[in-house]
Every structure is written in C-alpha cells, then in structure tokens.
Coordinates of C-alpha atoms and ligand atoms in Angstrom, one line a residue:
M1364 CA 0.0 0.0 0.0
R1365 CA 1.3 3.5 -0.8
L1366 CA -0.7 6.3 0.8
H1367 CA -0.8 10.0 0.1
P1368 CA -1.2 12.6 2.8
T1369 CA -4.7 12.9 4.1
G1370 CA -6.5 14.5 7.0
K1371 CA -4.8 12.2 9.5
F1372 CA -1.4 13.9 8.9
D1373 CA -1.0 16.4 11.7
N1374 CA 2.6 17.4 12.4
H1375 CA 1.9 21.0 13.0
A1376 CA 3.8 22.7 15.9
A1377 CA 1.9 23.2 19.2
S1378 CA 2.4 26.7 20.7
Y1379 CA 4.9 26.7 23.5
W1380 CA 6.1 29.3 25.9
H1381 CA 9.7 28.3 26.4
I1382 CA 10.7 26.6 23.1
E1383 CA 9.9 26.9 19.4
A1384 CA 9.1 23.8 17.3
R1385 CA 9.5 23.9 13.5
P1386 CA 8.0 20.8 11.8
L1387 CA 10.4 18.8 9.5
A1388 CA 8.0 16.7 7.3
A1389 CA 4.3 16.1 6.9
A1390 CA 4.5 12.9 8.8
M1391 CA 6.8 13.6 11.7
G1392 CA 9.9 15.3 13.1
A1393 CA 10.6 18.8 14.3
E1394 CA 13.5 21.1 14.9
I1395 CA 13.5 22.6 18.4
C1396 CA 14.9 26.2 18.7
G1397 CA 15.7 28.4 21.6
V1398 CA 17.2 25.6 23.8
D1399 CA 20.7 25.1 25.1
A1400 CA 20.7 21.4 26.0
A1401 CA 23.6 21.9 28.4
Q1402 CA 21.5 24.3 30.5
V1403 CA 17.9 23.4 29.8
T1404 CA 15.4 24.8 32.3
D1405 CA 12.6 22.8 33.9
E1406 CA 10.0 24.7 31.9
Q1407 CA 11.9 24.1 28.6
F1408 CA 12.4 20.5 29.4
Q1409 CA 8.7 19.9 30.0
E1410 CA 7.8 21.4 26.6
L1411 CA 10.7 19.6 24.9
R1412 CA 9.4 16.3 26.2
Q1413 CA 5.8 17.1 24.9
A1414 CA 7.3 18.1 21.5
L1415 CA 9.2 14.8 21.4
F1416 CA 6.0 12.8 22.0
R1417 CA 4.1 14.9 19.5
H1418 CA 6.7 14.8 16.6
K1419 CA 8.2 11.4 17.6
M1420 CA 11.7 12.7 16.6
I1421 CA 13.1 16.2 17.4
Y1422 CA 16.6 17.7 16.8
L1423 CA 18.5 20.8 18.1
R1424 CA 21.2 22.5 16.1
Q1425 CA 24.4 24.1 17.3
Q1426 CA 24.7 22.3 20.6
K1427 CA 28.0 22.2 22.4
L1428 CA 27.9 19.2 24.8
T1429 CA 30.6 17.4 26.8
H1430 CA 29.9 13.7 27.4
G1431 CA 29.0 14.6 31.0
E1432 CA 26.4 17.2 29.8
H1433 CA 25.0 14.6 27.3
E1434 CA 24.6 12.2 30.2
A1435 CA 23.0 14.8 32.4
F1436 CA 20.5 15.8 29.6
S1437 CA 19.6 12.2 29.1
L1438 CA 19.0 11.6 32.8
R1439 CA 16.3 14.3 32.7
F1440 CA 14.2 11.7 30.9
G1441 CA 15.0 8.8 33.2
P1442 CA 17.7 6.3 34.1
F1443 CA 20.0 4.9 31.3
A1444 CA 18.9 1.8 29.4
E1445 CA 20.9 -1.3 28.8
D1446 CA 22.7 -0.8 25.5
A1447 CA 22.5 -4.0 23.7
Y1448 CA 25.3 -3.5 21.3
T1449 CA 28.0 -1.0 22.3
Q1450 CA 30.4 -0.4 25.2
G1451 CA 30.4 3.0 26.7
L1452 CA 33.3 5.4 26.9
P1453 CA 35.9 5.1 29.7
G1454 CA 34.5 7.4 32.5
H1455 CA 31.2 7.7 30.7
R1456 CA 30.0 4.2 30.4
N1457 CA 26.5 5.3 29.3
V1458 CA 27.7 7.3 26.4
H1459 CA 28.2 5.0 23.4
P1460 CA 30.4 6.0 20.5
L1461 CA 29.0 5.4 17.0
I1462 CA 32.1 6.0 14.9
K1463 CA 32.7 4.7 11.4
Q1464 CA 36.2 5.4 10.1
A1465 CA 36.9 6.6 6.6
D1466 CA 38.7 3.4 5.7
D1467 CA 36.1 1.0 7.1
R1468 CA 34.9 -0.9 4.0
S1469 CA 32.2 -3.0 5.7
R1470 CA 29.1 -3.7 3.6
M1471 CA 26.9 -2.8 6.6
V1472 CA 26.7 0.1 9.0
F1473 CA 25.5 0.3 12.6
G1474 CA 21.7 1.0 12.6
E1475 CA 21.2 -0.1 9.0
G1476 CA 17.8 -1.5 8.2
W1477 CA 14.5 -0.2 9.6
H1478 CA 14.3 -0.9 13.4
T1479 CA 13.2 0.2 16.8
D1480 CA 16.0 0.1 19.3
S1481 CA 16.6 -3.4 20.9
P1482 CA 13.0 -4.7 21.0
F1483 CA 14.5 -8.1 21.7
L1484 CA 15.1 -6.9 25.3
P1485 CA 12.4 -7.4 28.0
Q1486 CA 12.3 -3.7 28.5
P1487 CA 13.5 -2.0 25.4
P1488 CA 14.9 1.6 25.6
S1489 CA 12.2 4.2 25.4
I1490 CA 14.2 7.2 24.1
T1491 CA 17.5 7.5 22.2
I1492 CA 19.6 10.6 22.2
L1493 CA 22.2 10.9 19.5
Y1494 CA 24.8 13.7 19.3
S1495 CA 26.9 14.4 16.2
I1496 CA 30.5 15.5 16.1
E1497 CA 31.7 14.7 12.6
I1498 CA 29.5 14.2 9.6
P1499 CA 30.4 13.3 6.0
P1500 CA 30.1 15.9 3.3
F1501 CA 27.2 13.9 1.9
G1502 CA 25.4 10.8 3.0
G1503 CA 25.1 9.4 6.6
D1504 CA 21.5 10.7 7.0
T1505 CA 19.0 9.0 9.3
T1506 CA 15.4 8.4 8.4
W1507 CA 12.5 7.8 10.8
A1508 CA 9.0 6.5 10.2
N1509 CA 6.0 7.3 12.4
S1510 CA 4.5 4.1 13.8
A1511 CA 1.6 5.9 15.4
L1512 CA 0.5 7.4 12.1
A1513 CA 1.0 4.0 10.4
Y1514 CA -1.3 2.5 13.0
A1515 CA -3.9 5.2 12.5
M1516 CA -3.8 4.7 8.7
L1517 CA -4.8 1.0 8.9
S1518 CA -8.4 0.1 8.3
D1519 CA -10.6 -0.6 11.3
T1520 CA -10.8 -4.2 10.2
Y1521 CA -7.1 -4.6 10.0
R1522 CA -6.6 -2.9 13.4
R1523 CA -9.2 -5.3 14.9
M1524 CA -7.4 -8.3 13.3
I1525 CA -4.0 -7.5 14.9
E1526 CA -5.3 -6.6 18.3
G1527 CA -3.8 -8.9 20.9
L1528 CA -1.1 -10.3 18.6
K1529 CA 2.4 -10.4 20.0
V1530 CA 5.6 -10.1 17.9
H1531 CA 8.7 -12.2 18.6
F1532 CA 11.7 -10.0 18.5
S1533 CA 15.2 -11.4 18.2
M1534 CA 18.8 -10.3 17.4
R1535 CA 19.2 -13.5 15.3
D1536 CA 19.0 -12.1 11.8
V1537 CA 20.9 -8.9 12.5
L1538 CA 23.7 -10.9 14.1
K1539 CA 23.9 -13.1 11.0
S1540 CA 24.1 -10.0 8.7
V1541 CA 26.8 -8.5 10.9
H1542 CA 28.8 -11.8 10.7
D1543 CA 28.4 -11.9 6.9
A1544 CA 29.1 -8.2 6.1
V1545 CA 31.1 -6.4 8.7
E1546 CA 34.9 -6.2 9.1
V1547 CA 36.1 -7.1 12.6
G1548 CA 37.4 -3.9 14.2
D1549 CA 37.1 -1.4 17.0
S1550 CA 33.5 -0.3 16.5
P1551 CA 30.2 -1.5 17.9
I1552 CA 29.4 -3.8 15.1
G1553 CA 33.1 -4.5 14.4
R1554 CA 33.3 -6.1 17.9
L1555 CA 30.0 -7.9 17.3
A1556 CA 31.4 -9.3 14.0
A1557 CA 34.3 -10.8 16.0
T1558 CA 31.8 -13.2 17.6
R1559 CA 31.5 -15.2 14.4
D1560 CA 34.9 -16.7 15.2
A1561 CA 33.9 -17.4 18.9
E1562 CA 33.8 -21.1 19.9
R1563 CA 30.3 -20.5 21.1
L1564 CA 28.1 -17.4 21.6
S1565 CA 28.1 -15.8 25.0
D1566 CA 25.1 -16.3 27.3
D1567 CA 24.4 -12.6 26.7
L1568 CA 24.1 -13.0 22.9
L1569 CA 22.1 -16.2 23.3
R1570 CA 19.6 -14.2 25.5
K1571 CA 19.3 -11.6 22.8
I1572 CA 18.9 -14.2 20.1
R1573 CA 16.2 -15.9 22.2
G1574 CA 14.6 -12.5 22.4
N1575 CA 11.2 -11.5 23.8
T1576 CA 7.6 -11.2 22.6
H1577 CA 5.8 -7.8 22.8
P1578 CA 2.4 -6.5 21.8
M1579 CA 2.2 -5.7 18.1
V1580 CA 0.2 -2.5 19.0
R1581 CA 1.8 -0.5 21.9
T1582 CA 0.1 2.1 24.0
H1583 CA 2.4 5.0 24.8
P1584 CA 2.7 5.1 28.7
V1585 CA 2.5 8.9 28.9
T1586 CA 0.2 10.0 26.0
G1587 CA -1.9 6.9 25.5
E1588 CA -1.3 7.0 21.8
K1589 CA -1.3 3.7 20.0
A1590 CA 1.4 2.7 17.6
L1591 CA 2.5 -0.3 15.6
Y1592 CA 5.5 -2.1 17.3
V1593 CA 7.0 -4.1 14.4
D1594 CA 10.2 -3.9 12.4
P1595 CA 11.8 -5.9 9.6
S1596 CA 15.2 -6.2 11.4
Y1597 CA 14.2 -7.8 14.7
G1598 CA 10.6 -9.0 14.3
I1599 CA 11.0 -12.6 13.3
G1600 CA 7.5 -14.1 14.0
I1601 CA 4.2 -13.8 15.7
E1602 CA 3.4 -15.7 18.9
D1603 CA 1.3 -18.9 18.3
M1604 CA 1.4 -18.5 14.5
L1605 CA 3.3 -20.6 12.0
P1606 CA 6.0 -18.8 10.1
E1607 CA 4.0 -19.2 6.9
E1608 CA 1.1 -17.3 8.6
S1609 CA 3.1 -14.6 10.4
A1610 CA 5.5 -13.7 7.5
P1611 CA 3.0 -12.1 5.2
I1612 CA 1.5 -10.1 8.1
L1613 CA 4.9 -8.8 9.3
R1614 CA 5.9 -8.0 5.7
F1615 CA 2.7 -6.1 5.0
L1616 CA 3.0 -4.1 8.3
T1617 CA 6.6 -3.2 7.9
E1618 CA 6.1 -2.1 4.3
H1619 CA 3.1 -0.1 5.3
L1620 CA 5.0 1.5 8.2
T1621 CA 8.1 2.4 6.3
Q1622 CA 6.4 3.9 3.2
P1623 CA 7.9 7.3 2.3
A1624 CA 4.7 9.2 3.2
F1625 CA 5.2 8.3 6.9
T1626 CA 8.9 9.3 7.1
C1627 CA 11.2 12.2 7.7
R1628 CA 14.9 12.3 6.9
L1629 CA 17.6 14.3 8.7
R1630 CA 20.6 15.7 7.0
W1631 CA 23.0 15.8 10.0
E1632 CA 25.3 18.7 10.8
P1633 CA 28.1 18.6 13.5
N1634 CA 26.8 19.4 17.0
M1635 CA 23.2 18.3 16.4
L1636 CA 21.4 16.7 19.2
T1637 CA 18.6 14.4 18.0
L1638 CA 16.1 12.5 20.2
W1639 CA 13.5 9.9 19.2
D1640 CA 10.9 7.9 21.0
N1641 CA 11.3 4.2 20.1
R1642 CA 7.7 3.5 21.2
L1643 CA 6.4 5.8 18.4
C1644 CA 8.8 5.4 15.5
V1645 CA 11.3 3.2 13.7
H1646 CA 14.5 4.5 12.1
Q1647 CA 17.4 3.5 9.9
A1648 CA 20.9 4.7 9.1
Y1649 CA 22.6 4.5 5.7
N1650 CA 26.0 3.1 4.6
D1651 CA 26.5 5.6 1.8
Y1652 CA 29.6 7.7 2.8
Q1653 CA 32.5 5.4 2.2
G1654 CA 35.8 7.2 2.4
Y1655 CA 34.5 9.6 5.0
R1656 CA 34.4 9.5 8.8
R1657 CA 31.2 9.8 10.8
E1658 CA 31.3 10.3 14.6
L1659 CA 28.3 10.4 16.9
Y1660 CA 27.6 9.6 20.6
R1661 CA 24.5 7.9 21.9
T1662 CA 22.7 7.5 25.1
T1663 CA 19.5 5.6 25.7
V1664 CA 16.8 6.0 28.3
S1665 CA 15.3 2.9 30.0
G1666 CA 11.8 1.9 29.0
E1667 CA 8.9 -0.1 30.4
T1668 CA 7.7 -3.5 29.5
P1669 CA 5.7 -2.8 26.3
A1670 CA 1.9 -2.9 26.8
Ligands
SIN2260 C1 21.0 4.0 15.4 O1 20.9 4.3 16.5 O2 20.3 3.1 14.9 C2 22.0 4.7 14.5 C3 21.4 5.9 13.8 C4 22.5 6.6 13.0 O3 23.7 6.3 13.1 O4 22.1 7.4 12.1

C-alpha cells in the first residue's frame, strides 16, 4: 500500500512558551529552537518532552555538549537503558560512540535496516539521544517512520485483526548479517562481527537471540497514543502462529509502516542533538559515505515492559 497525505497527517507545531518547534516533514519530526541542552530549564524540558511525544523525533542544532552534559541531559528523561550493542566510553559508560572510520569498507553500518532500538530486550529503551561531532560531506543521513501514524492509517478491520497479537523480536537475523558483512574492528558492530569466530556465543548474545515477545500494538505510557510495534530487522515471528502465517502479516505491516509518506529524513550537521521515541517510530541509518568518517555519541533511556 502506498498512501498519500490525508487529514490524518497532523505534524503542526503546538504553541509553546519556552521553546519553538519547527516541523520537519508532513508525517513527523521537528527542529526545536531556543534551547541550550547543556542548560535546559525545567520549563523548557517539559515542553521539549511534549514536543518529542508529538513529533516522535526532534533535533536541536548548534549544541556544544561534553559527554557529561550529554549524560545529564539524558538523565532528565529517566535512568539509562541497557545498551544491547555498544560499550560506553571510559569514564562515561552510558555514552556510546557510534564511529565509522573513513577506511572502514564494511558492507553494513550500525543502525542499517529499519528498526526500533533493541526490541528483543524485555524492557527496550524508550528514548534514544544521539549527538553528532563529525558528519560526512554527503550521506550518513538518518530516516525515521511514524509508527503511530502508520497504525492510525490502517483500516478498522485490520486494526481489529491484529489486536492482541504479540511479535517475537530477536537479534538473530541482524547478528547473521553482521557476521556476513562487517569487518572485525574497534567499532560497535566491528566487535560484534568478531563473535563469528567465537567457539560458542556468550550467554548474553544467546539471551538476545532468544529475544522476547511484545504487543504488536503498543500504547504510549504517557500520552496513551497507540502505535505499531513491528520492524523488519528484529521482528521474526508472531506468537502462536506458523512462520507461513506470520511472515505475510509482518511483511505487510513493515512495508506499510516504512512507506515514504510516513517518514522524515535528517541531514546531519556537526553538533546536532537528536532525540527519538522508540515507542512511536522506527529508524534506519545508511552506509553511503564510504571514504568519510562519521562520529556520533548515543545515550538511551530505560523503558517499560511494552503494553
Ligand atoms: C541507530 O541508533 O540506529 C543509528 C542511527 C544513525 O547512526 O544514524
């Protein structure tokens, strides 16, 4: 299905007292102006959080953050989440470097393929906060798709059909792609690639491959908004269904969710701070800047058991 904008698209900015929101695309995303993330006031923070839930992804330009300030900003949203892939920096173990070197010729990049962050965990991270330092002269964009809008744009009959279904999320297929396509090296997926030569997978990786089941339709714990919770990277089946039965449903839903009309795309600049709510959107990175370095730092905020 390929839809065109209709009356259900509503990404206009709310009016705020302490921040300004400038919508990015028809479906989602907004730039937030008038905020220094290193010195955000309580009033600004409350509005920024509302804007995040409204636009699903927000970004701030020209932010100068130390790793400590990045951590402090992140902690305003809640405790740090378990990061399923990366190791934090020395002295800042909750700040995770996402660095791809100019000479890395891997056929895959961290975050490639549409996904929501770590849904194979029992309590996946709620919010991801990514800060850019070095950005290639072209490429290295990130795209998001609005899972609440995608849910709203399903027919009533389809919505009734999927109510109560649970998706089985696993790291299995992503790990296989990493093993097939990534050079072993000092990067998050470079280290994961090294596990292909391990005698046997660690208990931690086996736990992530076993994964977890979560409701296909999630209700946002703060706003009550309903959203599809599916992705083509980690969603490998539907509870109590045969693979032949679940595969067409998952394929339809992920194609529906990631159609261009429901997306926004960010052209990064250095010193941008971008936040997204994993309960309300999926995202993907691109491996399209070979020969150039890209350096970002990520924190994630702990989430609840999806319901
Ligand atoms: C991710 O968190 O999936 C990575 C996003 C990016 O590097 O653009």
